Coordinates of C-alpha atoms in Angstrom, one line a residue:
M1 CA -32.3 -6.6 20.9
F2 CA -30.8 -3.4 19.5
D3 CA -31.3 -4.1 15.8
T4 CA -33.9 -1.4 15.2
L5 CA -31.8 1.2 17.1
Q6 CA -28.7 0.1 15.3
D7 CA -30.4 0.5 11.9
R8 CA -31.8 4.0 12.7
L9 CA -28.4 5.3 14.0
Q10 CA -26.6 4.0 10.9
S11 CA -29.2 5.7 8.7
A12 CA -28.6 9.0 10.6
F13 CA -24.8 8.8 10.2
K14 CA -25.1 8.0 6.5
N15 CA -26.0 11.5 5.7
L16 CA -22.9 12.8 7.3
R17 CA -20.4 10.8 5.4
G18 CA -18.5 12.5 2.7
K19 CA -19.0 16.0 4.2
G20 CA -15.8 17.9 4.8
R21 CA -17.5 20.3 7.2
L22 CA -20.7 20.1 9.2
S23 CA -23.1 23.0 9.6
D24 CA -25.4 23.6 12.5
A25 CA -28.2 22.4 10.2
D26 CA -26.4 19.1 9.6
I27 CA -25.9 18.6 13.4
D28 CA -29.5 19.5 14.2
A29 CA -30.8 17.0 11.5
V30 CA -28.6 14.2 12.8
A31 CA -29.6 15.0 16.4
R32 CA -33.3 14.9 15.4
E33 CA -32.9 11.4 13.8
I34 CA -31.0 10.1 16.8
R35 CA -33.7 11.4 19.2
V36 CA -36.4 9.6 17.2
A37 CA -34.3 6.4 17.1
L38 CA -33.9 6.5 20.9
L39 CA -37.5 7.3 21.7
D40 CA -38.6 4.5 19.2
A41 CA -36.3 2.1 21.2
D42 CA -38.3 2.9 24.4
V43 CA -35.5 4.9 26.0
A44 CA -36.8 7.1 28.8
V45 CA -37.6 10.7 27.7
P46 CA -35.3 12.4 30.3
V47 CA -32.4 10.2 29.3
V48 CA -33.0 11.1 25.6
R49 CA -33.1 14.8 26.4
D50 CA -29.8 14.8 28.2
F51 CA -28.2 12.5 25.6
I52 CA -29.1 14.8 22.7
A53 CA -28.1 17.9 24.5
N54 CA -24.6 16.5 25.2
V55 CA -24.2 15.3 21.6
K56 CA -25.2 18.6 20.1
E57 CA -23.0 20.6 22.4
R58 CA -19.9 18.5 21.7
S59 CA -20.6 18.3 18.0
R60 CA -20.5 22.1 17.7
G61 CA -17.2 22.2 19.6
A62 CA -13.6 22.2 18.4
E63 CA -13.2 18.4 18.3
V64 CA -15.6 18.3 15.3
S65 CA -15.0 21.6 13.6
Q66 CA -11.2 21.1 13.4
A67 CA -11.4 17.3 12.6
L68 CA -10.2 16.0 9.3
N69 CA -13.3 13.7 9.2
P70 CA -16.2 15.4 11.0
A71 CA -18.6 12.5 10.4
Q72 CA -16.3 10.0 12.2
Q73 CA -15.9 12.5 15.0
V74 CA -19.6 12.8 15.5
I75 CA -19.9 8.9 15.6
K76 CA -17.2 8.9 18.3
I77 CA -19.1 11.4 20.3
V78 CA -22.3 9.3 20.1
N79 CA -20.3 6.3 21.1
D80 CA -18.8 8.1 24.1
E81 CA -22.3 9.3 25.2
L82 CA -23.7 5.8 24.9
V83 CA -20.9 4.5 27.1
T84 CA -21.6 7.2 29.6
I85 CA -25.4 6.5 29.9
L86 CA -24.6 2.7 30.1
G87 CA -22.4 3.3 33.1
G88 CA -19.0 4.3 31.9
E89 CA -16.8 1.6 33.4
T90 CA -17.4 -2.1 34.0
R91 CA -18.5 -2.6 37.6
R92 CA -17.2 -5.7 39.4
I93 CA -18.7 -7.6 42.4
R94 CA -17.5 -6.2 45.7
Y95 CA -16.5 -9.3 47.6
A96 CA -16.5 -9.4 51.4
K97 CA -13.2 -9.2 53.3
N98 CA -14.4 -12.0 55.5
P99 CA -16.3 -14.7 53.4
P100 CA -19.0 -15.5 52.6
T101 CA -20.0 -12.7 50.2
V102 CA -23.8 -12.4 50.2
I103 CA -25.6 -11.5 47.0
M104 CA -29.3 -11.0 47.1
L105 CA -31.5 -11.1 44.0
A106 CA -34.7 -9.0 43.7
G107 CA -37.1 -8.2 40.9
L108 CA -40.5 -8.8 39.3
Q109 CA -41.9 -12.3 38.9
G110 CA -41.0 -13.5 35.4
A111 CA -37.8 -11.5 35.0
G112 CA -35.8 -14.7 35.3
K113 CA -34.3 -14.5 38.8
T114 CA -34.3 -18.2 39.6
T115 CA -32.6 -19.1 36.3
L116 CA -30.2 -16.2 36.7
A117 CA -29.2 -17.5 40.2
G118 CA -27.9 -20.7 38.5
K119 CA -26.2 -18.7 35.8
L120 CA -24.5 -16.4 38.3
G121 CA -23.5 -19.5 40.4
L122 CA -21.9 -21.1 37.3
W123 CA -20.1 -17.8 36.4
L124 CA -18.7 -17.5 39.9
K125 CA -17.4 -21.1 39.8
G126 CA -15.6 -20.1 36.6
Q127 CA -14.0 -17.2 38.7
G128 CA -12.6 -19.7 41.2
K129 CA -15.4 -19.2 43.8
S130 CA -17.4 -21.7 45.7
P131 CA -21.0 -20.4 45.6
M132 CA -24.1 -21.7 47.3
L133 CA -27.7 -20.9 46.3
V134 CA -30.4 -20.3 49.0
A135 CA -34.0 -20.9 48.1
A136 CA -35.8 -18.0 49.9
D137 CA -38.5 -17.7 47.2
L138 CA -41.2 -19.6 49.1
Q139 CA -44.1 -17.8 47.4
R140 CA -44.1 -18.8 43.7
P141 CA -45.3 -22.4 43.1
N142 CA -42.3 -24.8 42.4
A143 CA -39.8 -22.0 42.7
V144 CA -37.7 -24.1 45.2
N145 CA -37.8 -27.1 42.8
Q146 CA -36.8 -25.0 39.9
L147 CA -33.8 -23.6 41.8
Q148 CA -32.7 -27.1 42.8
V149 CA -32.9 -28.2 39.1
V150 CA -30.9 -25.1 37.9
G151 CA -28.4 -25.5 40.7
G152 CA -27.9 -29.2 39.8
Q153 CA -27.3 -28.2 36.1
A154 CA -24.7 -25.6 37.2
G155 CA -23.1 -28.0 39.7
V156 CA -23.8 -25.6 42.5
K157 CA -25.0 -26.6 46.0
V158 CA -28.6 -25.4 46.8
Y159 CA -29.8 -24.9 50.4
A160 CA -33.6 -25.5 50.4
P161 CA -34.9 -26.5 53.9
E162 CA -38.5 -25.5 53.0
P163 CA -40.7 -26.9 50.2
G164 CA -42.1 -23.5 49.3
N165 CA -45.5 -23.1 47.7
G166 CA -46.5 -20.6 50.4
I167 CA -45.0 -22.6 53.3
G168 CA -42.0 -21.4 55.4
D169 CA -40.4 -18.2 56.6
P170 CA -38.1 -16.7 53.8
V171 CA -36.2 -14.5 56.3
K172 CA -35.3 -17.5 58.5
V173 CA -34.3 -19.5 55.4
A174 CA -32.0 -16.7 54.3
T175 CA -30.3 -16.4 57.7
D176 CA -30.0 -20.2 58.1
G177 CA -28.5 -20.4 54.6
L178 CA -25.9 -17.9 55.5
A179 CA -25.0 -19.9 58.6
E180 CA -24.9 -23.1 56.6
A181 CA -22.5 -21.4 54.1
R182 CA -20.1 -20.5 56.9
R183 CA -20.2 -24.0 58.2
T184 CA -19.5 -25.6 54.9
L185 CA -16.9 -23.0 53.8
H186 CA -18.8 -21.6 50.8
D187 CA -17.4 -18.2 50.0
V188 CA -20.4 -16.8 48.1
V189 CA -24.1 -17.0 49.0
I190 CA -26.8 -16.2 46.4
V191 CA -30.2 -15.6 48.0
D192 CA -33.1 -16.0 45.6
T193 CA -36.1 -14.0 46.8
A194 CA -39.8 -14.0 45.8
G195 CA -40.7 -12.0 42.7
R196 CA -43.6 -9.6 42.6
L197 CA -46.4 -9.5 40.0
G198 CA -46.3 -5.7 40.4
I199 CA -45.2 -3.2 43.0
D200 CA -46.5 -5.4 45.9
A201 CA -46.0 -3.6 49.3
E202 CA -46.2 -6.8 51.3
L203 CA -43.6 -8.7 49.2
M204 CA -41.4 -5.6 48.9
Q205 CA -41.4 -5.4 52.7
Q206 CA -40.4 -9.1 52.8
A207 CA -37.4 -8.4 50.5
A208 CA -36.5 -5.5 52.8
N209 CA -36.6 -7.8 55.8
I210 CA -34.4 -10.3 54.1
R211 CA -31.9 -7.6 53.3
A212 CA -31.9 -6.4 56.9
A213 CA -31.4 -9.9 58.2
V214 CA -28.5 -11.0 56.0
D215 CA -26.9 -7.6 55.3
P216 CA -25.9 -8.5 51.7
D217 CA -22.7 -7.2 50.1
E218 CA -24.6 -6.8 46.7
V219 CA -28.3 -6.5 46.0
L220 CA -28.9 -7.2 42.3
F221 CA -32.1 -5.9 40.7
V222 CA -33.0 -8.4 37.9
I223 CA -35.0 -6.7 35.1
D224 CA -36.4 -8.0 31.9
A225 CA -34.8 -6.0 29.1
M226 CA -38.0 -6.3 27.1
I227 CA -40.1 -4.5 29.8
G228 CA -40.1 -1.2 27.9
Q229 CA -41.0 2.2 29.5
D230 CA -42.2 0.5 32.7
A231 CA -38.6 -0.2 33.5
V232 CA -38.1 3.2 34.9
V233 CA -41.1 3.0 37.3
T234 CA -40.2 -0.5 38.4
A235 CA -36.6 0.3 39.0
E236 CA -37.4 3.4 41.1
A237 CA -39.8 1.4 43.2
F238 CA -37.2 -1.3 43.9
L239 CA -34.5 1.3 44.5
E240 CA -36.7 2.8 47.3
G241 CA -37.8 -0.6 48.6
V242 CA -34.5 -2.6 48.8
D243 CA -31.9 0.0 47.7
F244 CA -30.2 -2.3 45.2
T245 CA -26.5 -1.9 44.3
G246 CA -26.5 -3.2 40.8
V247 CA -28.7 -4.2 37.8
V248 CA -28.8 -7.5 35.9
L249 CA -30.4 -7.4 32.4
T250 CA -32.1 -10.6 31.2
K251 CA -33.5 -11.6 27.8
L252 CA -31.1 -9.4 25.9
D253 CA -31.4 -12.0 23.0
G254 CA -35.1 -11.0 22.6
D255 CA -36.4 -8.9 19.7
A256 CA -37.9 -6.1 21.8
R257 CA -36.6 -2.5 21.5
G258 CA -34.3 -2.7 24.5
G259 CA -34.6 0.9 25.8
A260 CA -34.6 -0.4 29.4
A261 CA -30.9 -1.1 29.2
L262 CA -30.3 2.5 28.2
S263 CA -32.6 4.0 30.8
V264 CA -32.1 2.2 34.1
R265 CA -28.5 3.2 34.7
S266 CA -29.2 6.9 34.1
I267 CA -32.5 7.0 36.1
T268 CA -31.3 5.1 39.2
G269 CA -27.6 5.8 39.2
R270 CA -26.9 2.1 39.8
P271 CA -24.6 0.3 37.4
I272 CA -25.5 -2.6 35.1
M273 CA -23.3 -5.4 36.3
F274 CA -24.4 -8.5 34.3
A275 CA -26.3 -9.4 31.2
S276 CA -28.1 -12.6 30.2
T277 CA -28.2 -13.3 26.5
G278 CA -29.9 -16.6 26.1
E279 CA -31.5 -19.6 27.7
K280 CA -28.4 -21.7 28.3
L281 CA -26.6 -21.3 31.7
T282 CA -23.5 -20.2 29.9
D283 CA -25.3 -17.3 28.1
F284 CA -24.3 -14.9 30.9
D285 CA -21.4 -12.6 31.5
A286 CA -20.3 -9.3 33.1
F287 CA -21.7 -6.2 31.4
H288 CA -19.2 -3.9 29.7
P289 CA -20.7 -0.5 28.7
D290 CA -18.0 0.2 26.1
R291 CA -18.6 -3.1 24.4
M292 CA -22.4 -2.7 24.4
A293 CA -22.1 0.7 22.9
S294 CA -19.8 -0.7 20.2
R295 CA -22.3 -3.3 19.3
I296 CA -25.1 -0.8 19.1
L297 CA -23.1 1.3 16.6
D298 CA -22.2 -1.9 14.6
M299 CA -18.5 -1.7 15.5
G300 CA -18.4 -5.2 16.7
D301 CA -17.3 -6.7 20.1
M302 CA -13.9 -8.3 19.4
L303 CA -12.9 -8.4 23.1
T304 CA -15.8 -10.5 24.1
L305 CA -15.2 -12.8 21.1
I306 CA -11.6 -13.2 22.1
E307 CA -12.4 -13.9 25.7
Q308 CA -14.9 -16.6 24.7
A309 CA -12.4 -18.2 22.4
E310 CA -9.8 -18.3 25.1
K311 CA -12.2 -20.1 27.4
V312 CA -12.8 -23.0 25.0
M313 CA -9.7 -23.2 22.8
D314 CA -6.2 -24.6 23.6
T315 CA -3.7 -21.8 22.6
E316 CA -0.9 -24.3 22.0
Q317 CA -3.1 -26.5 19.8
A318 CA -4.4 -23.5 17.9
A319 CA -0.8 -22.5 17.1
K320 CA 0.0 -26.0 15.9
D321 CA -3.1 -26.0 13.7
A322 CA -2.1 -22.7 12.2
E323 CA 1.3 -24.0 11.4
K324 CA -0.1 -27.1 9.8
L325 CA -2.6 -25.0 7.8
M326 CA 0.2 -22.8 6.4
G327 CA 2.4 -25.9 5.7
G328 CA -0.4 -27.7 3.8
S329 CA -0.7 -30.6 6.3
F330 CA -4.0 -29.5 7.8
T331 CA -6.4 -32.4 7.8
L332 CA -10.2 -32.8 8.1
D333 CA -9.6 -34.2 11.6
D334 CA -8.0 -30.8 12.5
F335 CA -10.9 -29.0 10.9
L336 CA -13.4 -31.1 12.9
S337 CA -11.7 -30.4 16.2
Q338 CA -11.7 -26.6 15.5
M339 CA -15.4 -26.7 14.6
E340 CA -16.2 -28.5 17.9
A341 CA -14.2 -25.9 19.8
I342 CA -16.1 -23.0 18.1
S343 CA -19.4 -24.7 18.8
K344 CA -18.6 -24.4 22.5
M345 CA -18.6 -20.6 22.1
G346 CA -22.2 -20.5 21.2
S347 CA -24.2 -20.3 18.0
M348 CA -22.5 -19.3 14.8
S349 CA -24.9 -16.4 14.3
K350 CA -23.9 -14.9 17.7
I351 CA -20.2 -15.4 17.0
V352 CA -20.3 -13.8 13.6
G353 CA -22.6 -11.0 14.9
M354 CA -19.7 -9.8 17.1
L355 CA -17.6 -8.9 14.1
P356 CA -17.6 -5.3 13.0
G357 CA -19.9 -4.3 10.2
M358 CA -22.2 -7.4 10.5
G359 CA -25.2 -5.1 11.0
A360 CA -25.7 -5.1 7.2
M361 CA -26.0 -9.0 7.3
K362 CA -28.8 -9.2 10.0
E363 CA -31.2 -11.0 7.7
Q364 CA -28.6 -13.6 6.7
L365 CA -27.5 -14.2 10.3
A366 CA -31.1 -14.5 11.4
N367 CA -31.8 -17.1 8.7
F368 CA -28.6 -19.0 9.3
D369 CA -29.4 -22.7 10.0
E370 CA -27.3 -23.9 12.8
R371 CA -28.0 -27.5 11.6
E372 CA -25.6 -26.8 8.7
V373 CA -22.7 -27.0 11.2
D374 CA -24.0 -30.4 12.4
K375 CA -24.3 -31.6 8.8
I376 CA -20.6 -30.8 8.2
K377 CA -19.6 -32.6 11.4
A378 CA -21.7 -35.6 10.4
I379 CA -20.0 -35.8 6.9
I380 CA -16.5 -35.7 8.4
R381 CA -17.3 -38.3 11.1
S382 CA -18.6 -40.6 8.3
M383 CA -15.1 -40.7 6.8
T384 CA -12.5 -43.2 7.6
P385 CA -9.3 -42.0 9.5
A386 CA -7.4 -42.4 6.2
E387 CA -9.9 -40.3 4.3
R388 CA -9.8 -37.5 6.9
D389 CA -6.0 -37.5 6.8
N390 CA -5.9 -37.5 3.0
P391 CA -9.1 -36.2 1.4
K392 CA -7.6 -36.6 -2.1
M393 CA -8.3 -40.3 -1.9
I394 CA -12.1 -39.6 -1.6
D395 CA -13.3 -40.7 -5.1
G396 CA -16.9 -41.1 -6.4
S397 CA -17.7 -44.4 -4.6
R398 CA -16.3 -43.1 -1.3
R399 CA -18.3 -39.9 -1.6
A400 CA -21.5 -41.9 -2.1
R401 CA -20.7 -44.1 1.0
I402 CA -20.0 -41.0 3.1
S403 CA -23.2 -39.2 2.0
K404 CA -25.2 -42.4 2.9
G405 CA -23.5 -42.7 6.3
S406 CA -24.0 -39.1 7.2
G407 CA -27.6 -38.8 5.9
T408 CA -26.7 -36.1 3.4
Q409 CA -26.5 -35.8 -0.4
V410 CA -23.4 -36.5 -2.5
K411 CA -23.3 -32.8 -3.5
D412 CA -22.9 -31.8 0.2
V413 CA -19.9 -34.1 0.4
N414 CA -18.5 -32.6 -2.8
Q415 CA -19.0 -29.0 -1.5
L416 CA -17.2 -29.8 1.8
V417 CA -14.2 -31.4 0.2
D418 CA -13.9 -28.8 -2.6
R419 CA -14.1 -25.9 -0.1
F420 CA -11.6 -27.6 2.2
F421 CA -9.0 -27.8 -0.7
D422 CA -9.7 -24.2 -1.8
A423 CA -9.2 -22.9 1.8
R424 CA -6.0 -24.9 2.3
K425 CA -4.6 -23.7 -1.1
M426 CA -5.4 -20.1 -0.3
M427 CA -3.6 -20.3 3.1
Q428 CA -0.6 -21.9 1.4
Q429 CA -0.4 -19.1 -1.1
M430 CA -0.6 -16.5 1.6
A431 CA 2.2 -18.3 3.6
K432 CA 4.5 -18.1 0.6
G433 CA 4.2 -14.3 0.5
G434 CA 2.3 -14.0 -2.7
G435 CA -0.4 -11.8 -1.2
M436 CA -4.0 -12.5 -1.1
P437 CA -5.1 -14.7 -4.1
G438 CA -7.6 -13.4 -6.5
M439 CA -11.3 -14.0 -5.8
P440 CA -14.1 -14.3 -8.3
G441 CA -14.7 -10.9 -9.8
M442 CA -11.9 -9.4 -7.8
P443 CA -8.2 -9.1 -8.8
G444 CA -5.5 -10.6 -6.5
L445 CA -4.0 -8.2 -4.0
P446 CA -0.2 -7.6 -4.3
G447 CA 2.3 -9.3 -2.2
P448 CA 4.6 -7.5 0.3
G449 CA 6.7 -4.8 -1.3
K450 CA 4.6 -4.6 -4.5
R451 CA 2.3 -1.8 -5.5
A452 CA -1.2 -2.5 -6.7
G453 CA -1.4 -2.2 -10.5
A454 CA 2.3 -1.8 -10.9
K455 CA 3.8 -3.7 -13.8
Q456 CA 6.4 -6.2 -12.8
K457 CA 9.6 -6.3 -14.9
P458 CA 10.4 -9.6 -16.4
Q459 CA 13.1 -11.4 -14.5
Q460 CA 16.4 -11.7 -16.3
K461 CA 18.3 -14.9 -16.1
K462 CA 21.4 -14.6 -14.0
K463 CA 24.3 -16.9 -13.8
G464 CA 25.0 -18.4 -10.5
K465 CA 23.9 -21.2 -8.2
R466 CA 21.2 -23.5 -9.6
V467 CA 17.9 -23.1 -7.9
S468 CA 16.4 -26.4 -6.6
G469 CA 13.1 -27.6 -8.0
N470 CA 12.1 -28.9 -4.6
P471 CA 9.8 -26.2 -2.9
A472 CA 10.9 -27.2 0.6
K473 CA 14.6 -27.3 -0.3
R474 CA 14.2 -24.0 -2.1
A475 CA 12.6 -22.4 0.9
A476 CA 15.4 -23.6 3.2
E477 CA 18.0 -22.2 0.8
A478 CA 16.2 -18.9 0.7
A479 CA 16.0 -18.7 4.5
A480 CA 19.7 -19.5 4.8
A481 CA 20.8 -16.9 2.2
P482 CA 21.8 -13.5 3.5
K483 CA 19.3 -10.7 3.0
K484 CA 20.2 -7.8 0.8
D485 CA 20.0 -4.2 2.2
G486 CA 16.5 -2.8 2.0
A487 CA 14.9 -6.2 1.5
G488 CA 14.0 -7.4 5.0
A489 CA 11.2 -9.7 6.0
F490 CA 7.6 -8.7 5.0
G491 CA 9.0 -6.0 2.6
F492 CA 10.4 -3.9 5.5
P493 CA 14.0 -2.7 5.2
A494 CA 16.7 -4.8 6.8
G495 CA 19.1 -3.5 9.3
G496 CA 17.2 -3.0 12.5
N497 CA 15.4 -0.1 14.1
D498 CA 17.9 2.5 12.8
E499 CA 16.6 2.0 9.3
F500 CA 13.0 1.3 10.0
E501 CA 10.7 2.5 12.8
L502 CA 7.3 0.9 13.2
P503 CA 4.4 3.4 13.5
K504 CA 3.2 3.9 17.1
E505 CA -0.3 2.5 16.4
L506 CA 1.3 -0.7 15.1
K507 CA 3.6 -1.0 18.1
D508 CA 0.6 -0.6 20.4
L509 CA -1.3 -3.3 18.6
L510 CA 1.6 -5.7 18.7

């Protein structure tokens, strides 16, 4: 969604890097490029005007002029201002003190309200709630059926007493749905209302009547993130008509310019609360302004990545797998289980795209074939349990059989097995404290306590206890031996906090 904006901003910042001091001309030039980038992304003109004014004012202040790295400080200012126009802090749902909490959806037809009702219901279930969907969109053909299908997929009850298609009173359906939720002890009610093809006065009044009848705790304005400059006009009309309390952005996975996301919050003063990033019911989550700003500036979104991993991965099993990987007993079965867990997080391109600095690899990520992951799974599943446990036994004839069973070529099997051994060997070398092994065209990084490029003195033979030739026994002997002063674990001095104090930043990280 924000690829173009991201590229333009990175191009603007590139001219600042390497400068020890920024002149007014430098700041004006960067501000001009940022202005063009935002306008090109369909951000509303008033929002751009305020944004640029704040950036220029702060860039000429002491926080930049006295900074050791002015370019990074300007990037930080742009990040702060992006967070501000996106809402500042994450806005949570205000739940009613006496259930059920009523959430009403409003927006233009085609914005994705009905599908979003199912996504929101599934998300609320994950939060420990018991939601119920109310089919009050009786205008659009098959809207009621669609909500029933979506609700069934999400495992959420749907209250639909009327067939729709122009038949029935939506206000009565909404009030009856609220009564039904109280009777059946559902603690959240999501009311799906009719969408409008434009600013339709009659249907807007209908939405206002539903709001007055059910007195919702939240009114969410659902807007298509690809709507462009019309977002502002539409948002203002709905703000006047139904006085919504929050915004939901849909279709954030599209390839449009995405300026709506940067405009609606500033124009209406209402926070963006949720974002839909795909067609699956699970492609939906709370909107975090700081994380979105970080993505726009190509600084990644590690917090969201970690949260998604925690949902699908067993922490205890992950620790066991890491221990097995370091110890050299990691098998292809373990690798397969990890791949299946990662697949539950979403597409590989989305996962990798959350890492910092991936903006330079947009083309590769866009061209990544998700079927490659399925191919790897098929190859491993075509192996016998003994072959997965000990890949060294996979000889030529076995590789031919595996490729035939998985519908792949022998070279695909060879690549998988070879890469598996290379990865396991690299992790073992890291576990032994030898530092990062050398990579093609790149020298190995030094181990703990060693300086890069420093010549190592040849070890002199010392008389003493004979060292065992068994690696496991040798490691046990080394662990049991007392450490010498100044040679603690990981190259840090031994002797406790009196001799070595961790930097504050590292303490905070740990």
